Amino acid sequence: MEAVLEKRIDAAPTSWRLPRAQASLQARFWIGLMHLVNGALRRSVGIGKAKAFDVAAARRRAKFLENMIAMVPPRTSFEEAAGAPVAGEWVAVGHPAPGNAAAERILLYVHGGSFILERSGVHNALIARICQKAEARAFVVDYRLAPEHPFPAGLEDVKAAYRWLIETGVEPSRLGIVADSAGGGLALSALVALRAEGLPMPGAMALLGPWTDLTLSGNSILANFRNEAMVSTLEGISICTRLYLQGHAPGDPAVSPLFADLSGLPPTLIHVGAPEMLRDDSTRLAQRLREAGGKAWCDVYPRMPHVWHRLGPLLPETRRSIEEIGDFIREMIPEPRAEMRAGGGP
């Protein structure tokens, strides 16, 4: 871990596609509005005040606000996953009925929420739009949340979801991982653990503002704490860290996968906003993945807040970044040959 903390990144991260140099006017408007709304939300649940943090109120108000701006694409279906070992749903957009599992492109989505917030409408809209662009179906895992279920409960749920998909016939090379924020850290930790167990790795991974370092050692934590429109304050993410770990060491690679052995992981696309508090979690992760022999790209978008993808079609940057994720997944997990689509052999 010490070697990671001491290393600086002097070169610009390698991009999959270079973002535009300037943010759109629409983005500037919405970012300013989010600063105001999230500031009020933080104060209402006890962040920045001399009162106890109210988890129930945070969940209730965050979900209400996020559901207000959620724009799920037409013809999106949500279906409870029968037989799954963990709670979750299948998501598809105008997708035909499941056919040959070995030939189908499948995504496993791990939502964010600082380890304490449940999935909301913006998460549903986000993964639905990615499914649309990637021409895939997704299983959305509703992992257990802190503080009721601290580490490692959520991690074990993500691992169980991955194993279940493989056991039910999903071909690993046709499986993609999509995860945002705290879900990005959970997904990465799960893959590291599953690789150590000998399970095959998926064909691709897309991480959106992943939280990979719970020691909060990135320079951007302090450099950007006044610029961040979506993530809570330093006090807020410290509270969520304590609620999740409940005494567990934050430097453990199982909770801070930035410090793990990252060899043997799938090609990875990372999106992060330049003003994010968690920006250095992404840029350092991309560098460490490449140093471990993997393929990794990190696109740093100017002025974009944490997981801006959740704003749906409101911003040109959101539309462009979701299209990029879809292109990446389709390139890493190409269409199978005709005989595979028909259910035949290789």
CSV table of C-alpha atoms in Angstrom, one decimal:
chain,number,residue,atom,x,y,z
A,1,MET,CA,0.0,0.0,0.0
A,2,GLU,CA,2.8,2.4,0.9
A,3,ALA,CA,4.2,2.2,-2.7
A,4,VAL,CA,0.9,3.2,-4.1
A,5,LEU,CA,0.6,6.2,-1.7
A,6,GLU,CA,4.1,7.5,-2.5
A,7,LYS,CA,3.7,7.2,-6.2
A,8,ARG,CA,2.7,10.3,-8.2
A,9,ILE,CA,1.1,10.5,-11.6
A,10,ASP,CA,2.9,13.0,-13.7
A,11,ALA,CA,1.6,11.9,-17.1
A,12,ALA,CA,-1.9,12.4,-18.3
A,13,PRO,CA,-4.0,9.2,-18.0
A,14,THR,CA,-4.5,7.3,-21.3
A,15,SER,CA,-7.9,8.1,-22.7
A,16,TRP,CA,-10.2,5.7,-24.6
A,17,ARG,CA,-11.6,8.8,-26.4
A,18,LEU,CA,-10.5,12.3,-25.6
A,19,PRO,CA,-13.3,14.3,-23.9
A,20,ARG,CA,-14.2,17.7,-25.1
A,21,ALA,CA,-12.0,20.5,-23.7
A,22,GLN,CA,-15.0,22.6,-22.5
A,23,ALA,CA,-18.2,21.7,-20.7
A,24,SER,CA,-21.5,22.6,-22.3
A,25,LEU,CA,-23.7,25.4,-21.1
A,26,GLN,CA,-26.3,22.8,-20.1
A,27,ALA,CA,-23.7,21.1,-17.9
A,28,ARG,CA,-22.7,24.3,-16.2
A,29,PHE,CA,-26.3,25.1,-15.4
A,30,TRP,CA,-27.1,21.7,-13.9
A,31,ILE,CA,-23.8,21.6,-12.0
A,32,GLY,CA,-24.6,24.9,-10.4
A,33,LEU,CA,-28.1,23.7,-9.5
A,34,MET,CA,-26.7,20.4,-8.0
A,35,HIS,CA,-24.4,22.4,-5.8
A,36,LEU,CA,-27.4,24.1,-4.2
A,37,VAL,CA,-29.6,21.0,-4.0
A,38,ASN,CA,-27.0,18.7,-2.5
A,39,GLY,CA,-25.9,21.4,-0.1
A,40,ALA,CA,-29.4,21.5,1.3
A,41,LEU,CA,-29.6,17.7,1.4
A,42,ARG,CA,-26.4,17.4,3.3
A,43,ARG,CA,-27.5,19.9,6.0
A,44,SER,CA,-30.9,18.2,6.3
A,45,VAL,CA,-29.4,14.8,7.3
A,46,GLY,CA,-26.8,16.2,9.8
A,47,ILE,CA,-23.7,16.7,7.7
A,48,GLY,CA,-22.0,19.9,8.7
A,49,LYS,CA,-24.1,20.3,11.8
A,50,ALA,CA,-23.7,19.3,15.4
A,51,LYS,CA,-26.3,16.5,15.2
A,52,ALA,CA,-26.1,12.8,14.5
A,53,PHE,CA,-26.1,11.7,10.9
A,54,ASP,CA,-29.6,10.3,10.0
A,55,VAL,CA,-29.2,7.3,7.7
A,56,ALA,CA,-32.9,6.7,7.2
A,57,ALA,CA,-33.5,10.4,6.3
A,58,ALA,CA,-30.5,10.3,3.9
A,59,ARG,CA,-31.9,7.3,2.1
A,60,ARG,CA,-35.4,8.7,1.9
A,61,ARG,CA,-34.4,12.2,0.6
A,62,ALA,CA,-31.7,11.0,-1.8
A,63,LYS,CA,-34.1,8.5,-3.4
A,64,PHE,CA,-36.8,11.1,-3.7
A,65,LEU,CA,-34.6,13.6,-5.4
A,66,GLU,CA,-33.0,11.1,-7.6
A,67,ASN,CA,-36.3,9.6,-8.7
A,68,MET,CA,-37.5,13.1,-9.6
A,69,ILE,CA,-34.8,13.4,-12.4
A,70,ALA,CA,-34.7,9.8,-13.5
A,71,MET,CA,-35.6,9.3,-17.1
A,72,VAL,CA,-35.8,5.6,-17.9
A,73,PRO,CA,-35.8,4.9,-21.7
A,74,PRO,CA,-39.1,3.7,-23.3
A,75,ARG,CA,-39.6,0.0,-23.5
A,76,THR,CA,-37.4,-0.7,-20.5
A,77,SER,CA,-38.4,-3.8,-18.6
A,78,PHE,CA,-37.5,-4.8,-15.0
A,79,GLU,CA,-38.0,-8.4,-14.0
A,80,GLU,CA,-37.2,-10.1,-10.7
A,81,ALA,CA,-34.4,-12.6,-11.1
A,82,ALA,CA,-35.9,-15.9,-10.2
A,83,GLY,CA,-33.5,-18.3,-8.4
A,84,ALA,CA,-30.8,-15.7,-7.8
A,85,PRO,CA,-28.9,-16.1,-4.5
A,86,VAL,CA,-29.1,-12.3,-3.9
A,87,ALA,CA,-31.8,-9.7,-4.5
A,88,GLY,CA,-31.8,-8.1,-7.9
A,89,GLU,CA,-33.5,-7.6,-11.2
A,90,TRP,CA,-33.0,-8.2,-14.9
A,91,VAL,CA,-33.1,-5.0,-17.0
A,92,ALA,CA,-33.6,-4.9,-20.7
A,93,VAL,CA,-34.6,-2.2,-23.3
A,94,GLY,CA,-36.6,-3.6,-26.2
A,95,HIS,CA,-34.6,-6.7,-25.9
A,96,PRO,CA,-35.9,-10.1,-27.1
A,97,ALA,CA,-36.6,-12.9,-24.7
A,98,PRO,CA,-33.4,-14.6,-23.4
A,99,GLY,CA,-32.0,-17.1,-25.8
A,100,ASN,CA,-28.7,-18.9,-25.8
A,101,ALA,CA,-27.0,-17.7,-22.6
A,102,ALA,CA,-23.6,-18.5,-23.9
A,103,ALA,CA,-24.0,-16.2,-26.9
A,104,GLU,CA,-25.9,-13.3,-25.2
A,105,ARG,CA,-24.1,-10.1,-24.1
A,106,ILE,CA,-24.8,-9.8,-20.3
A,107,LEU,CA,-23.9,-7.0,-17.9
A,108,LEU,CA,-23.6,-7.2,-14.1
A,109,TYR,CA,-24.4,-3.7,-12.7
A,110,VAL,CA,-23.3,-2.7,-9.2
A,111,HIS,CA,-24.8,0.6,-8.2
A,112,GLY,CA,-23.2,3.3,-6.1
A,113,GLY,CA,-24.5,5.1,-3.0
A,114,SER,CA,-21.6,5.4,-0.5
A,115,PHE,CA,-22.3,1.8,0.7
A,116,ILE,CA,-25.4,3.1,2.5
A,117,LEU,CA,-27.9,4.2,-0.1
A,118,GLU,CA,-30.2,1.9,-2.0
A,119,ARG,CA,-30.7,1.8,-5.8
A,120,SER,CA,-32.9,4.6,-7.2
A,121,GLY,CA,-34.5,5.6,-10.4
A,122,VAL,CA,-31.4,7.3,-11.7
A,123,HIS,CA,-29.5,4.0,-11.3
A,124,ASN,CA,-32.2,2.2,-13.2
A,125,ALA,CA,-32.1,4.9,-16.0
A,126,LEU,CA,-28.4,4.7,-16.2
A,127,ILE,CA,-28.0,1.0,-16.6
A,128,ALA,CA,-31.0,0.9,-19.0
A,129,ARG,CA,-29.3,3.5,-21.3
A,130,ILE,CA,-26.1,1.6,-21.1
A,131,CYS,CA,-27.9,-1.7,-22.0
A,132,GLN,CA,-29.5,0.2,-25.0
A,133,LYS,CA,-26.1,1.3,-26.3
A,134,ALA,CA,-24.3,-1.9,-25.5
A,135,GLU,CA,-27.0,-4.1,-27.0
A,136,ALA,CA,-27.1,-6.1,-23.8
A,137,ARG,CA,-29.3,-7.2,-20.8
A,138,ALA,CA,-28.2,-6.5,-17.3
A,139,PHE,CA,-28.6,-8.1,-13.9
A,140,VAL,CA,-28.7,-5.4,-11.3
A,141,VAL,CA,-27.6,-6.7,-7.9
A,142,ASP,CA,-29.2,-5.1,-4.8
A,143,TYR,CA,-26.4,-5.9,-2.4
A,144,ARG,CA,-26.9,-5.4,1.4
A,145,LEU,CA,-26.2,-2.0,2.7
A,146,ALA,CA,-24.4,-0.5,5.7
A,147,PRO,CA,-24.7,0.2,8.5
A,148,GLU,CA,-27.1,-2.7,9.0
A,149,HIS,CA,-24.8,-4.9,7.0
A,150,PRO,CA,-21.2,-3.7,7.2
A,151,PHE,CA,-18.2,-5.0,5.3
A,152,PRO,CA,-18.0,-7.7,3.9
A,153,ALA,CA,-21.8,-8.3,3.3
A,154,GLY,CA,-22.1,-6.2,0.2
A,155,LEU,CA,-18.9,-7.6,-1.3
A,156,GLU,CA,-20.1,-11.2,-0.7
A,157,ASP,CA,-23.4,-10.4,-2.4
A,158,VAL,CA,-21.6,-9.1,-5.6
A,159,LYS,CA,-19.4,-12.2,-5.6
A,160,ALA,CA,-22.5,-14.4,-5.3
A,161,ALA,CA,-24.2,-12.6,-8.2
A,162,TYR,CA,-21.2,-13.1,-10.4
A,163,ARG,CA,-20.9,-16.8,-9.5
A,164,TRP,CA,-24.6,-17.3,-10.1
A,165,LEU,CA,-24.4,-15.8,-13.6
A,166,ILE,CA,-21.6,-18.1,-14.5
A,167,GLU,CA,-23.3,-21.1,-13.1
A,168,THR,CA,-26.5,-20.4,-15.0
A,169,GLY,CA,-24.7,-20.5,-18.3
A,170,VAL,CA,-23.4,-17.0,-19.0
A,171,GLU,CA,-20.2,-17.2,-20.9
A,172,PRO,CA,-17.6,-15.2,-19.0
A,173,SER,CA,-16.1,-13.7,-22.1
A,174,ARG,CA,-19.6,-12.3,-23.0
A,175,LEU,CA,-20.1,-10.9,-19.5
A,176,GLY,CA,-19.4,-7.2,-18.8
A,177,ILE,CA,-19.2,-5.4,-15.4
A,178,VAL,CA,-20.6,-1.9,-15.0
A,179,ALA,CA,-20.4,-0.1,-11.7
A,180,ASP,CA,-20.3,3.4,-10.3
A,181,SER,CA,-18.9,5.1,-7.2
A,182,ALA,CA,-18.9,2.8,-4.2
A,183,GLY,CA,-20.3,0.1,-6.5
A,184,GLY,CA,-17.1,0.4,-8.5
A,185,GLY,CA,-15.0,-0.4,-5.5
A,186,LEU,CA,-17.2,-3.4,-4.6
A,187,ALA,CA,-17.1,-4.7,-8.2
A,188,LEU,CA,-13.3,-4.4,-8.4
A,189,SER,CA,-12.8,-6.1,-5.0
A,190,ALA,CA,-15.2,-8.9,-6.0
A,191,LEU,CA,-13.2,-9.6,-9.2
A,192,VAL,CA,-9.9,-9.6,-7.3
A,193,ALA,CA,-11.4,-12.2,-4.9
A,194,LEU,CA,-13.0,-14.3,-7.6
A,195,ARG,CA,-9.8,-14.4,-9.6
A,196,ALA,CA,-8.0,-15.7,-6.6
A,197,GLU,CA,-10.7,-18.4,-6.3
A,198,GLY,CA,-9.9,-19.4,-9.9
A,199,LEU,CA,-13.1,-18.2,-11.6
A,200,PRO,CA,-12.8,-16.9,-15.1
A,201,MET,CA,-12.8,-13.1,-15.6
A,202,PRO,CA,-15.4,-11.2,-17.6
A,203,GLY,CA,-14.8,-9.7,-21.0
A,204,ALA,CA,-14.9,-6.1,-20.0
A,205,MET,CA,-15.4,-3.7,-17.2
A,206,ALA,CA,-16.6,0.0,-17.1
A,207,LEU,CA,-16.2,1.9,-13.9
A,208,LEU,CA,-17.8,5.4,-13.4
A,209,GLY,CA,-16.1,7.4,-10.7
A,210,PRO,CA,-15.1,4.3,-8.7
A,211,TRP,CA,-14.4,4.7,-5.0
A,212,THR,CA,-11.3,2.5,-4.7
A,213,ASP,CA,-9.4,4.0,-1.8
A,214,LEU,CA,-11.2,4.2,1.6
A,215,THR,CA,-8.1,5.6,3.2
A,216,LEU,CA,-8.9,8.8,1.4
A,217,SER,CA,-5.3,9.3,0.4
A,218,GLY,CA,-5.8,10.8,-3.0
A,219,ASN,CA,-4.6,14.4,-3.5
A,220,SER,CA,-8.0,15.2,-5.1
A,221,ILE,CA,-9.9,14.6,-1.8
A,222,LEU,CA,-8.6,17.9,-0.4
A,223,ALA,CA,-7.9,19.7,-3.7
A,224,ASN,CA,-11.4,19.3,-5.0
A,225,PHE,CA,-13.6,19.2,-1.9
A,226,ARG,CA,-15.0,22.7,-2.6
A,227,ASN,CA,-15.5,21.9,-6.3
A,228,GLU,CA,-17.5,18.7,-6.0
A,229,ALA,CA,-21.2,19.0,-6.8
A,230,MET,CA,-22.4,15.4,-6.3
A,231,VAL,CA,-20.3,13.6,-3.6
A,232,SER,CA,-20.8,14.6,-0.1
A,233,THR,CA,-18.3,16.7,1.9
A,234,LEU,CA,-15.1,15.2,3.4
A,235,GLU,CA,-17.1,14.9,6.6
A,236,GLY,CA,-19.9,13.0,4.7
A,237,ILE,CA,-17.6,10.5,3.0
A,238,SER,CA,-15.8,9.9,6.3
A,239,ILE,CA,-19.1,9.1,8.0
A,240,CYS,CA,-20.0,6.7,5.2
A,241,THR,CA,-16.6,5.0,5.5
A,242,ARG,CA,-17.1,4.5,9.2
A,243,LEU,CA,-20.6,3.1,8.7
A,244,TYR,CA,-19.4,0.7,6.2
A,245,LEU,CA,-16.2,-0.5,7.8
A,246,GLN,CA,-17.2,-0.4,11.5
A,247,GLY,CA,-13.7,-0.8,12.7
A,248,HIS,CA,-12.2,-2.7,9.8
A,249,ALA,CA,-8.9,-1.4,8.4
A,250,PRO,CA,-9.6,1.0,5.5
A,251,GLY,CA,-6.2,0.0,3.9
A,252,ASP,CA,-7.3,-3.6,3.5
A,253,PRO,CA,-7.2,-4.4,-0.2
A,254,ALA,CA,-10.5,-6.1,0.1
A,255,VAL,CA,-12.1,-2.7,0.9
A,256,SER,CA,-9.6,-0.5,-0.9
A,257,PRO,CA,-8.9,-2.4,-4.1
A,258,LEU,CA,-6.5,0.3,-5.3
A,259,PHE,CA,-4.0,-1.5,-3.1
A,260,ALA,CA,-4.8,-5.0,-4.3
A,261,ASP,CA,-3.0,-7.2,-6.8
A,262,LEU,CA,-4.7,-6.1,-10.0
A,263,SER,CA,-3.2,-8.6,-12.5
A,264,GLY,CA,-5.4,-10.7,-14.7
A,265,LEU,CA,-8.4,-8.3,-14.7
A,266,PRO,CA,-10.4,-7.6,-17.8
A,267,PRO,CA,-10.0,-4.5,-20.1
A,268,THR,CA,-11.3,-1.6,-18.2
A,269,LEU,CA,-12.7,1.8,-19.1
A,270,ILE,CA,-12.9,4.4,-16.3
A,271,HIS,CA,-14.8,7.7,-16.4
A,272,VAL,CA,-14.2,10.5,-13.9
A,273,GLY,CA,-14.8,14.2,-13.7
A,274,ALA,CA,-11.8,16.5,-13.3
A,275,PRO,CA,-13.3,18.3,-10.2
A,276,GLU,CA,-14.3,15.1,-8.4
A,277,MET,CA,-13.0,14.5,-4.9
A,278,LEU,CA,-12.5,10.8,-6.0
A,279,ARG,CA,-10.7,11.8,-9.2
A,280,ASP,CA,-7.3,10.3,-8.0
A,281,ASP,CA,-9.0,7.0,-7.2
A,282,SER,CA,-9.6,6.7,-10.9
A,283,THR,CA,-6.4,8.0,-12.3
A,284,ARG,CA,-4.3,5.9,-9.9
A,285,LEU,CA,-6.4,2.8,-10.6
A,286,ALA,CA,-5.9,3.1,-14.4
A,287,GLN,CA,-2.1,3.4,-13.9
A,288,ARG,CA,-2.0,0.4,-11.5
A,289,LEU,CA,-4.0,-1.7,-13.9
A,290,ARG,CA,-1.6,-1.0,-16.7
A,291,GLU,CA,1.4,-1.6,-14.4
A,292,ALA,CA,-0.1,-5.0,-13.6
A,293,GLY,CA,-0.2,-5.9,-17.3
A,294,GLY,CA,-3.8,-5.1,-18.0
A,295,LYS,CA,-5.5,-2.8,-20.5
A,296,ALA,CA,-7.1,0.3,-18.9
A,297,TRP,CA,-8.2,3.7,-20.1
A,298,CYS,CA,-9.3,6.7,-18.0
A,299,ASP,CA,-11.3,9.5,-19.5
A,300,VAL,CA,-11.2,12.6,-17.4
A,301,TYR,CA,-14.1,14.9,-18.3
A,302,PRO,CA,-13.7,18.7,-17.6
A,303,ARG,CA,-16.1,20.2,-15.0
A,304,MET,CA,-18.2,17.0,-14.8
A,305,PRO,CA,-19.5,16.0,-11.3
A,306,HIS,CA,-19.3,12.6,-9.8
A,307,VAL,CA,-21.1,10.0,-12.0
A,308,TRP,CA,-22.7,12.7,-14.2
A,309,HIS,CA,-23.9,9.8,-16.4
A,310,ARG,CA,-26.9,9.7,-14.0
A,311,LEU,CA,-28.3,12.9,-15.5
A,312,GLY,CA,-29.5,10.9,-18.5
A,313,PRO,CA,-30.2,12.8,-21.7
A,314,LEU,CA,-30.1,16.2,-20.0
A,315,LEU,CA,-26.5,16.9,-21.0
A,316,PRO,CA,-24.5,16.4,-24.2
A,317,GLU,CA,-21.6,15.0,-22.0
A,318,THR,CA,-23.9,12.4,-20.6
A,319,ARG,CA,-25.2,11.2,-24.0
A,320,ARG,CA,-21.6,11.1,-25.3
A,321,SER,CA,-20.2,9.2,-22.3
A,322,ILE,CA,-22.9,6.6,-22.3
A,323,GLU,CA,-22.4,6.1,-26.1
A,324,GLU,CA,-18.7,5.6,-25.4
A,325,ILE,CA,-19.4,3.0,-22.7
A,326,GLY,CA,-21.7,1.1,-25.1
A,327,ASP,CA,-19.1,1.3,-27.9
A,328,PHE,CA,-16.4,0.0,-25.4
A,329,ILE,CA,-18.5,-2.9,-24.3
A,330,ARG,CA,-19.5,-3.9,-27.8
A,331,GLU,CA,-15.8,-3.7,-29.0
A,332,MET,CA,-14.5,-5.8,-26.0
A,333,ILE,CA,-17.4,-8.2,-26.3
A,334,PRO,CA,-18.1,-8.5,-30.0
A,335,GLU,CA,-21.1,-10.3,-31.6
A,336,PRO,CA,-20.7,-14.1,-31.7
A,337,ARG,CA,-20.6,-16.0,-34.9
A,338,ALA,CA,-24.0,-17.0,-36.5
A,339,GLU,CA,-23.8,-20.6,-35.3
A,340,MET,CA,-23.2,-19.4,-31.7
A,341,ARG,CA,-26.3,-17.1,-31.9
A,342,ALA,CA,-28.3,-20.1,-33.1
A,343,GLY,CA,-27.2,-22.1,-30.1
A,344,GLY,CA,-24.7,-24.3,-32.0
A,345,GLY,CA,-21.1,-25.1,-31.2
A,346,PRO,CA,-18.0,-23.2,-32.1
